[in-house]
Short mmCIF file of C-alpha atoms and ligand atoms in Angstrom, two decimals:
data_model
loop_
_atom_site.label_atom_id
_atom_site.label_comp_id
_atom_site.label_asym_id
_atom_site.label_seq_id
_atom_site.Cartn_x
_atom_site.Cartn_y
_atom_site.Cartn_z
CA MET A 11 48.82 64.07 36.52
CA PHE A 12 47.92 65.21 33.03
CA ALA A 13 51.38 66.72 32.52
CA LYS A 14 52.98 63.49 33.67
CA VAL A 15 50.98 61.50 31.15
CA ILE A 16 52.09 63.80 28.35
CA VAL A 17 55.74 63.45 29.35
CA ALA A 18 55.42 59.66 29.36
CA ALA A 19 53.75 59.73 25.99
CA THR A 20 56.52 61.85 24.55
CA ILE A 21 59.26 59.55 25.72
CA LEU A 22 57.32 56.51 24.56
CA GLY A 23 56.89 58.31 21.28
CA GLN A 24 60.67 58.23 20.95
CA LEU A 25 60.73 54.60 21.96
CA SER A 26 58.05 53.99 19.43
CA CYS A 27 59.77 55.24 16.34
CA ARG A 28 63.08 53.70 17.12
CA ALA A 29 62.27 50.82 19.37
CA SER A 30 58.96 49.40 20.14
CA PHE A 31 55.64 51.16 20.04
CA ALA A 32 53.82 48.61 17.96
CA LEU A 33 55.26 45.81 20.01
CA ALA A 34 54.22 47.35 23.26
CA GLU A 35 50.63 48.26 22.50
CA THR A 36 49.65 45.30 24.58
CA THR A 37 51.74 43.67 27.23
CA GLU A 38 54.21 40.93 26.48
CA LYS A 39 53.00 37.32 26.51
CA ARG A 40 55.93 35.08 26.84
CA LEU A 41 57.28 31.69 27.63
CA ASN A 42 60.29 32.31 29.83
CA ASN A 43 62.59 29.42 30.41
CA GLY A 44 63.97 31.29 33.38
CA LEU A 45 62.92 29.14 36.30
CA ALA A 46 65.40 26.77 34.87
CA GLN A 47 68.88 25.77 35.58
CA CYS A 48 71.62 27.35 33.49
CA ASN A 49 71.63 24.48 30.98
CA ALA A 50 68.26 25.57 29.62
CA ALA A 51 69.64 28.82 28.14
CA SER A 52 70.49 27.02 24.92
CA ALA A 53 69.50 26.76 21.28
CA LYS A 54 68.01 23.33 21.89
CA TYR A 55 65.57 24.50 24.56
CA ALA A 56 64.80 27.80 22.85
CA LEU A 57 63.67 25.88 19.76
CA ALA A 58 61.84 23.25 21.77
CA THR A 59 60.01 25.99 23.72
CA ALA A 60 59.05 27.68 20.45
CA ASN A 61 57.85 24.35 19.08
CA SER A 62 55.74 23.78 22.19
CA SER A 63 54.24 27.23 21.92
CA VAL A 64 52.96 26.26 18.51
CA SER A 65 51.99 22.65 19.26
CA LEU A 66 50.20 23.41 22.56
CA GLY A 67 48.22 26.19 20.88
CA LEU A 68 49.84 28.87 23.06
CA LYS A 69 50.95 30.86 20.04
CA ASP A 70 47.34 31.03 18.88
CA LEU A 71 46.41 32.37 22.33
CA GLY A 72 48.87 35.22 21.80
CA TYR A 73 52.06 33.99 23.49
CA GLN A 74 54.55 35.46 21.08
CA TYR A 75 57.81 35.78 23.01
CA VAL A 76 60.29 33.01 23.75
CA ASN A 77 62.64 34.52 26.33
CA ILE A 78 65.98 33.09 27.40
CA ASP A 79 67.20 33.69 30.93
CA HIS A 80 70.78 34.27 32.06
CA CYS A 81 73.59 31.78 31.31
CA TRP A 82 73.21 32.11 27.53
CA SER A 83 76.62 33.75 27.19
CA SER A 84 80.10 32.63 28.09
CA GLN A 85 80.94 33.70 31.64
CA SER A 86 83.32 36.42 30.51
CA ARG A 87 83.28 38.98 27.75
CA ASN A 88 85.65 38.68 24.82
CA SER A 89 88.77 40.85 24.74
CA THR A 90 86.95 43.72 23.05
CA GLY A 91 84.24 43.71 25.69
CA TYR A 92 81.36 41.93 23.96
CA LEU A 93 79.17 39.17 25.36
CA VAL A 94 79.74 35.96 23.43
CA PRO A 95 77.07 33.26 23.15
CA ASP A 96 78.29 30.06 24.82
CA PRO A 97 79.41 28.00 21.78
CA THR A 98 78.37 24.71 23.37
CA LYS A 99 74.82 26.01 23.93
CA TRP A 100 74.53 27.93 20.64
CA PRO A 101 76.67 25.93 18.18
CA ASN A 102 75.46 27.96 15.19
CA GLY A 103 75.24 31.26 17.05
CA ILE A 104 72.11 32.96 18.32
CA LYS A 105 71.01 34.59 15.09
CA ALA A 106 70.47 31.19 13.44
CA VAL A 107 68.06 30.32 16.25
CA THR A 108 66.22 33.64 16.27
CA ASP A 109 65.78 33.37 12.50
CA GLN A 110 64.07 30.01 12.99
CA ILE A 111 61.93 31.32 15.84
CA HIS A 112 60.96 34.39 13.82
CA GLY A 113 60.14 31.99 10.98
CA MET A 114 57.61 30.33 13.28
CA GLY A 115 55.93 33.70 13.74
CA LEU A 116 57.33 34.19 17.25
CA LYS A 117 59.64 36.74 18.84
CA PHE A 118 62.81 36.08 20.80
CA GLY A 119 64.05 37.66 24.02
CA LEU A 120 67.38 37.56 25.81
CA TYR A 121 68.21 38.38 29.40
CA GLY A 122 70.68 41.04 30.36
CA CYS A 123 71.69 42.29 33.77
CA ALA A 124 71.91 45.94 34.76
CA GLY A 125 74.54 45.17 37.39
CA THR A 126 78.03 43.77 37.04
CA LYS A 127 77.17 40.05 37.41
CA THR A 128 74.03 37.93 36.98
CA CYS A 129 72.85 35.71 39.86
CA ALA A 130 74.89 32.88 38.37
CA GLY A 131 78.07 34.96 38.11
CA TYR A 132 77.80 35.76 34.41
CA SER A 133 78.85 39.13 33.08
CA GLY A 134 76.33 41.96 33.58
CA SER A 135 75.85 45.01 31.39
CA GLN A 136 77.00 47.78 33.70
CA GLY A 137 79.45 49.89 31.71
CA TYR A 138 78.78 47.86 28.55
CA GLU A 139 75.23 48.98 27.76
CA VAL A 140 75.84 50.07 24.18
CA LYS A 141 77.93 46.99 23.30
CA ASP A 142 75.26 44.73 24.77
CA ALA A 143 72.51 46.57 22.94
CA GLN A 144 74.48 46.04 19.71
CA THR A 145 74.84 42.34 20.52
CA LEU A 146 71.11 41.96 21.21
CA ALA A 147 70.17 43.77 18.02
CA SER A 148 72.65 41.81 15.88
CA CYS A 149 71.13 38.58 17.19
CA GLY A 150 67.80 39.77 15.92
CA THR A 151 66.50 39.73 19.48
CA CYS A 152 64.20 41.57 21.73
CA SER A 153 65.83 42.00 25.10
CA SER A 154 64.99 41.75 28.76
CA PRO A 155 67.72 43.28 30.83
CA ALA A 156 67.31 42.93 34.58
CA GLY A 157 68.93 44.77 37.43
CA SER A 158 68.25 47.60 39.81
CA THR A 159 68.40 51.37 39.65
CA GLN A 160 66.71 54.02 37.56
CA THR A 161 70.06 55.27 36.27
CA TRP A 162 71.01 51.88 34.92
CA TYR A 163 67.70 51.54 33.14
CA ALA A 164 68.11 54.97 31.58
CA LYS A 165 71.48 53.90 30.18
CA MET A 166 70.10 50.65 28.79
CA ARG A 167 67.01 52.35 27.38
CA ASP A 168 69.21 54.87 25.57
CA ALA A 169 71.53 52.10 24.39
CA LEU A 170 68.60 50.08 23.04
CA LEU A 171 67.22 53.15 21.28
CA SER A 172 70.64 53.74 19.71
CA VAL A 173 70.61 50.42 17.84
CA ASN A 174 67.47 51.25 15.88
CA LYS A 175 65.62 47.92 16.13
CA PRO A 176 62.15 47.22 17.52
CA ILE A 177 62.83 45.92 21.03
CA PHE A 178 60.43 45.25 23.91
CA PHE A 179 62.35 46.37 27.01
CA SER A 180 61.17 44.30 29.99
CA MET A 181 62.67 45.59 33.24
CA CYS A 182 63.06 43.41 36.29
CA GLN A 183 64.10 44.95 39.58
CA TRP A 184 61.29 43.32 41.55
CA GLY A 185 59.25 46.45 42.24
CA ARG A 186 61.93 48.45 44.01
CA ASP A 187 61.76 52.26 44.13
CA ASN A 188 58.05 52.21 43.17
CA VAL A 189 59.08 51.38 39.62
CA TRP A 190 55.45 51.66 38.42
CA THR A 191 55.60 55.42 39.01
CA TRP A 192 58.51 55.91 36.57
CA GLY A 193 58.81 52.69 34.57
CA ALA A 194 56.85 53.93 31.55
CA ASP A 195 59.57 56.48 30.86
CA TYR A 196 62.20 53.72 30.76
CA GLY A 197 60.79 50.52 29.30
CA ASN A 198 57.73 48.59 28.19
CA SER A 199 57.07 46.59 31.33
CA TRP A 200 58.38 46.35 34.85
CA ARG A 201 58.18 43.55 37.38
CA MET A 202 56.25 44.99 40.32
CA SER A 203 57.09 42.32 42.91
CA THR A 204 59.56 39.64 43.80
CA ASP A 205 59.29 36.28 42.01
CA ILE A 206 56.19 34.15 42.10
CA TRP A 207 56.51 30.69 43.65
CA ASN A 208 54.34 27.66 43.46
CA ASN A 209 52.25 28.62 46.46
CA TRP A 210 49.10 30.56 47.13
CA ALA A 211 50.83 33.05 49.44
CA SER A 212 52.86 34.41 46.54
CA VAL A 213 49.70 34.76 44.43
CA VAL A 214 48.13 36.76 47.28
CA ARG A 215 51.27 38.87 47.68
CA ILE A 216 51.47 39.79 43.99
CA GLY A 217 47.74 40.09 43.34
CA SER A 218 47.04 42.31 46.34
CA ALA A 219 49.98 44.59 45.50
CA ALA A 220 48.94 44.82 41.84
CA ALA A 221 45.44 45.98 42.77
CA GLY A 222 46.88 49.20 44.19
CA ILE A 223 48.93 50.16 41.13
CA SER A 224 46.59 49.35 38.26
CA GLN A 225 46.40 52.98 37.19
CA TYR A 226 50.03 52.94 36.02
CA ALA A 227 49.43 50.38 33.25
CA ALA A 228 48.72 51.73 29.78
CA PRO A 229 49.64 50.89 26.20
CA GLY A 230 53.43 51.02 26.00
CA GLY A 231 54.12 50.35 29.68
CA PHE A 232 52.73 47.61 31.91
CA ASN A 233 52.94 46.23 35.41
CA ASP A 234 54.54 42.79 35.12
CA LEU A 235 53.00 40.33 37.58
CA ASP A 236 55.63 37.68 36.84
CA MET A 237 53.76 34.61 35.60
CA MET A 238 50.33 35.90 36.56
CA GLY A 239 47.85 37.75 34.45
CA ILE A 240 48.98 35.97 31.33
CA ILE A 241 45.53 35.43 29.94
CA ALA A 242 44.01 36.54 26.70
CA ILE A 243 42.17 39.41 28.35
CA ASN A 244 45.46 41.19 29.00
CA GLN A 245 45.96 41.57 25.25
CA ASP A 246 43.03 43.96 25.07
CA PRO A 247 44.14 47.01 23.07
CA LEU A 248 42.87 49.41 25.74
CA GLY A 249 45.78 48.18 27.91
CA LYS A 250 44.10 48.96 31.24
CA ALA A 251 44.64 46.79 34.31
CA ALA A 252 41.81 45.48 36.51
CA THR A 253 41.64 46.39 40.16
CA TYR A 254 39.38 45.94 43.20
CA PHE A 255 35.85 47.29 43.35
CA ARG A 256 33.66 47.17 46.44
CA PRO A 257 30.08 45.97 45.94
CA LYS A 258 27.41 47.42 48.24
CA GLY A 259 27.49 45.66 51.59
CA ALA A 260 30.88 43.98 51.04
CA PRO A 261 33.67 44.50 53.58
CA ALA A 262 36.51 46.85 52.63
CA PRO A 263 39.72 45.37 51.14
CA VAL A 264 42.48 44.64 53.66
CA SER A 265 46.06 45.45 52.72
CA GLY A 266 48.10 42.36 51.84
CA GLN A 267 45.01 40.16 51.42
CA LEU A 268 43.40 39.18 48.16
CA TYR A 269 40.01 40.83 47.72
CA PRO A 270 37.30 38.79 45.95
CA TYR A 271 35.98 41.49 43.60
CA TRP A 272 37.96 42.77 40.61
CA ALA A 273 36.95 44.72 37.50
CA GLY A 274 38.58 46.61 34.67
CA PRO A 275 37.62 48.26 31.39
CA LEU A 276 38.09 46.53 28.04
CA SER A 277 37.93 48.03 24.58
CA ASP A 278 34.58 46.27 24.10
CA GLY A 279 33.17 45.84 27.59
CA VAL A 280 34.22 45.21 31.17
CA VAL A 281 36.05 42.28 32.74
CA ILE A 282 35.05 41.08 36.21
CA GLY A 283 37.23 38.75 38.28
CA LEU A 284 35.76 36.85 41.24
CA VAL A 285 38.38 35.23 43.48
CA ALA A 286 37.73 32.72 46.26
CA ALA A 287 40.78 33.72 48.27
CA ASN A 288 40.69 31.25 51.17
CA VAL A 289 37.72 28.92 51.15
CA SER A 290 35.17 27.47 48.74
CA GLN A 291 32.43 30.05 48.36
CA THR A 292 29.73 31.41 46.11
CA LEU A 293 30.50 34.90 44.89
CA SER A 294 27.79 37.02 43.31
CA VAL A 295 27.88 40.50 41.93
CA SER A 296 25.25 42.89 40.58
CA PHE A 297 26.35 44.66 37.44
CA SER A 298 24.99 47.88 38.93
CA ASP A 299 27.86 47.74 41.48
CA VAL A 300 30.56 47.29 38.84
CA PRO A 301 32.54 50.33 37.61
CA GLY A 302 31.82 50.86 33.92
CA LEU A 303 28.51 48.97 34.04
CA GLY A 304 25.34 50.08 35.82
CA ALA A 305 21.63 49.47 35.84
CA GLY A 306 20.37 47.36 32.97
CA THR A 307 20.83 44.01 31.31
CA PHE A 308 24.20 42.84 30.03
CA ASN A 309 25.54 39.82 28.19
CA TRP A 310 28.33 37.96 29.95
CA VAL A 311 30.61 35.02 29.35
CA GLU A 312 32.96 33.24 31.76
CA TYR A 313 35.88 33.35 29.45
CA TYR A 314 38.49 30.89 30.49
CA TYR A 315 37.39 27.93 32.50
CA THR A 316 33.71 27.11 32.17
CA GLY A 317 32.55 28.89 29.02
CA ARG A 318 29.28 29.63 30.85
CA SER A 319 27.43 32.58 29.42
CA GLY A 320 24.15 34.40 29.91
CA SER A 321 22.34 37.68 30.01
CA GLY A 322 20.99 39.55 33.00
CA THR A 323 21.72 42.02 35.78
CA SER A 324 24.14 39.93 37.86
CA VAL A 325 26.41 36.85 37.88
CA SER A 326 27.07 34.24 40.52
CA PHE A 327 29.75 31.54 40.65
CA SER A 328 30.41 28.72 43.10
CA LEU A 329 34.15 28.58 43.40
CA GLY A 330 36.54 26.20 45.04
CA SER A 331 39.20 27.59 47.37
CA HIS A 332 41.83 29.55 45.34
CA ASP A 333 39.58 29.39 42.29
CA MET A 334 38.69 32.33 40.10
CA ALA A 335 35.98 33.19 37.57
CA VAL A 336 36.84 35.69 34.84
CA VAL A 337 33.71 37.17 33.30
CA LYS A 338 33.57 39.41 30.29
CA VAL A 339 30.50 41.65 30.22
CA THR A 340 29.25 43.50 27.17
CA ASN A 341 26.14 45.40 26.40
CA PRO A 342 23.43 43.38 24.69
CA SER A 343 24.04 44.82 21.24
CA ALA A 344 27.73 43.88 21.27
CA THR A 345 28.93 40.52 19.96
CA VAL A 346 30.75 38.38 22.49
CA PRO A 347 33.47 36.33 20.79
CA ALA A 348 33.51 32.60 21.49
CA PRO A 349 35.72 31.57 24.42
CA THR A 350 39.19 30.45 23.41
CA ALA A 351 39.91 26.80 24.05
CA ALA A 352 42.45 26.35 26.84
CA PRO A 353 45.55 24.34 25.94
CA THR A 354 45.41 20.77 27.17
CA SER A 355 47.97 18.44 28.73
CA ALA A 356 50.33 21.19 29.85
CA THR A 357 50.42 20.11 33.50
CA ALA A 358 53.63 18.10 33.82
CA ALA A 359 55.13 20.11 31.01
CA HIS A 360 58.43 19.40 29.36
CA TYR A 361 59.81 22.63 30.71
CA GLY A 362 57.92 23.25 33.94
CA GLN A 363 59.35 23.32 37.44
CA CYS A 364 59.26 19.90 39.08
CA GLY A 365 60.84 20.17 42.52
CA GLY A 366 62.60 22.35 45.08
CA ILE A 367 61.65 24.25 48.24
CA SER A 368 57.90 24.79 48.64
CA TRP A 369 57.15 22.99 45.37
CA THR A 370 53.88 21.11 45.74
CA GLY A 371 53.13 20.57 42.06
CA ALA A 372 53.81 17.61 39.83
CA THR A 373 57.26 16.10 40.05
CA ALA A 374 56.81 13.90 36.99
CA CYS A 375 57.99 15.05 33.59
CA GLU A 376 56.67 14.05 30.21
CA SER A 377 58.79 11.40 28.55
CA PRO A 378 61.63 11.62 27.58
CA TYR A 379 62.34 14.48 30.01
CA THR A 380 63.42 13.94 33.61
CA CYS A 381 63.21 16.21 36.62
CA GLN A 382 66.53 17.85 37.36
CA VAL A 383 66.75 19.81 40.59
CA SER A 384 69.80 22.02 40.46
CA ASN A 385 69.40 23.68 43.85
CA ASP A 386 66.71 24.38 46.44
CA TYR A 387 64.89 26.74 44.10
CA TYR A 388 65.59 25.85 40.50
CA SER A 389 64.33 22.68 38.92
CA GLN A 390 63.13 21.76 35.50
CA CYS A 391 62.10 18.89 33.29
CA LEU A 392 65.01 18.58 30.89
C1 LIG B 11 60.27 21.40 16.13
O1 LIG B 11 59.25 20.83 15.34
C2 LIG B 11 59.71 20.41 14.06
C3 LIG B 11 58.50 19.98 13.27
O2 LIG B 11 57.60 19.25 14.07
C4 LIG B 11 60.74 19.29 14.23
O3 LIG B 11 61.24 18.92 12.98
C5 LIG B 11 61.89 19.82 15.08
O4 LIG B 11 62.79 18.77 15.36
C6 LIG B 11 61.37 20.39 16.38
N1 LIG B 11 62.50 21.00 17.05
C7 LIG B 11 62.69 20.87 18.36
C8 LIG B 11 63.91 21.54 18.90
O5 LIG B 11 61.95 20.26 19.12
C1 LIG B 12 84.08 40.16 20.30
O1 LIG B 12 82.74 39.98 19.88
C2 LIG B 12 82.30 40.94 18.93
C3 LIG B 12 80.83 40.73 18.69
O2 LIG B 12 80.58 39.43 18.29
C4 LIG B 12 83.12 40.81 17.67
O3 LIG B 12 82.72 41.79 16.74
C5 LIG B 12 84.58 40.98 18.03
O4 LIG B 12 85.37 40.73 16.87
C6 LIG B 12 84.99 40.03 19.13
N1 LIG B 12 86.36 40.31 19.54
C7 LIG B 12 87.31 39.39 19.47
C8 LIG B 12 88.66 39.84 19.92
O5 LIG B 12 87.10 38.24 19.09
C1 LIG B 13 42.54 34.38 54.50
O1 LIG B 13 43.21 33.66 55.51
C2 LIG B 13 44.13 34.43 56.23
C3 LIG B 13 44.94 33.49 57.09
O2 LIG B 13 44.10 32.61 57.79
C4 LIG B 13 43.34 35.48 57.04
O3 LIG B 13 44.23 36.29 57.76
C5 LIG B 13 42.58 36.34 56.06
O4 LIG B 13 41.75 37.22 56.76
C6 LIG B 13 41.75 35.55 55.07
N1 LIG B 13 41.37 36.42 53.99
C7 LIG B 13 40.17 36.50 53.50
C8 LIG B 13 39.97 37.43 52.35
O5 LIG B 13 39.23 35.88 53.96
#
């Protein structure tokens, strides 16, 4: 195990000087416009998403990446084999847009595909890794290629390193081949499951799988839970993931089900997650049962939803079904920072999903946007 960690550190060391160590100290917080139809991969929506990140206060919460999904390029490469930004979507080219986004203090990401074609039939990077890495770097971008096998990721990693720009390499092959066991040698994050959907079952699927692989996350390489886990706590510089712990007297976790008790170390304390997986319930935990804590009195604050705080030997929360309390615990001499205000009015967002199979959320869009359902799965306020 120790040897493996050293090997990973060495390879990340190479990534760091030429690509991305500083960027990858904590995991990527991003606003992907990927659940969208192809039309959203444009300058207009990239800039509008960046604007929203600032105006909704998301930038201040640490969301620094605006990532563009596939369909940003023309369907085919040009005659010398390069991807070309679709001129109708990027009338002034991509660099003009990334310059503006960088000017807003944000970073920009583009999608690439490790195979031969993206899901929408656009050109993939297989065989063109170095050319595509050059394109991404010349746009001033950070990149998020997606695809499948270890070999392809090695080629793209090496191609990205060859262009000598800081790039966060976010890999997406939906958790195949136990990517968490090797991903840190290839990129900065790896999707560990198939896509999240707007239903509780997919939260259970991803959350319960993530609990078993928390040990693979560390600064420089992270499990990517799709849209989950994107809360300020995951920017802690220690870069450790939370996982299940079993309080005295509690039943054992069951594979594939979401366990109520979560904890993980932070650089300045311990985070506890209490999840009401199926029904409304009161969940209580003694700090003496929590890894990293123990007997004694601790300060705590429920960080994200209620702002409740206190001091003692335990916490207890009454939670609605599918609700969660996230509690940061510190020792009494440590200072607990004030909770960050959650952004408001982001429910029927300009860019959120608004329809399609299994969608049970809002179908209204903020004016002047309207809900456009492009197929059974992809919909967006545009
Ligand atoms: C972004 O915000 C600026 C300033 O509020 C505004 O001038 C610009 O039109 C906005 N751009 C987009 C694409 O929404
Ligand atoms: C193809 O695109 C690349 C990168 O933008 C460019 O350098 C090259 O000149 C283009 N080739 C042709 C034939 O237009
Ligand atoms: C949640 O509900 C499912 C389906 O009814 C059941 O199988 C499971 O045991 C429940 N899980 C928990 C943690 O109570």
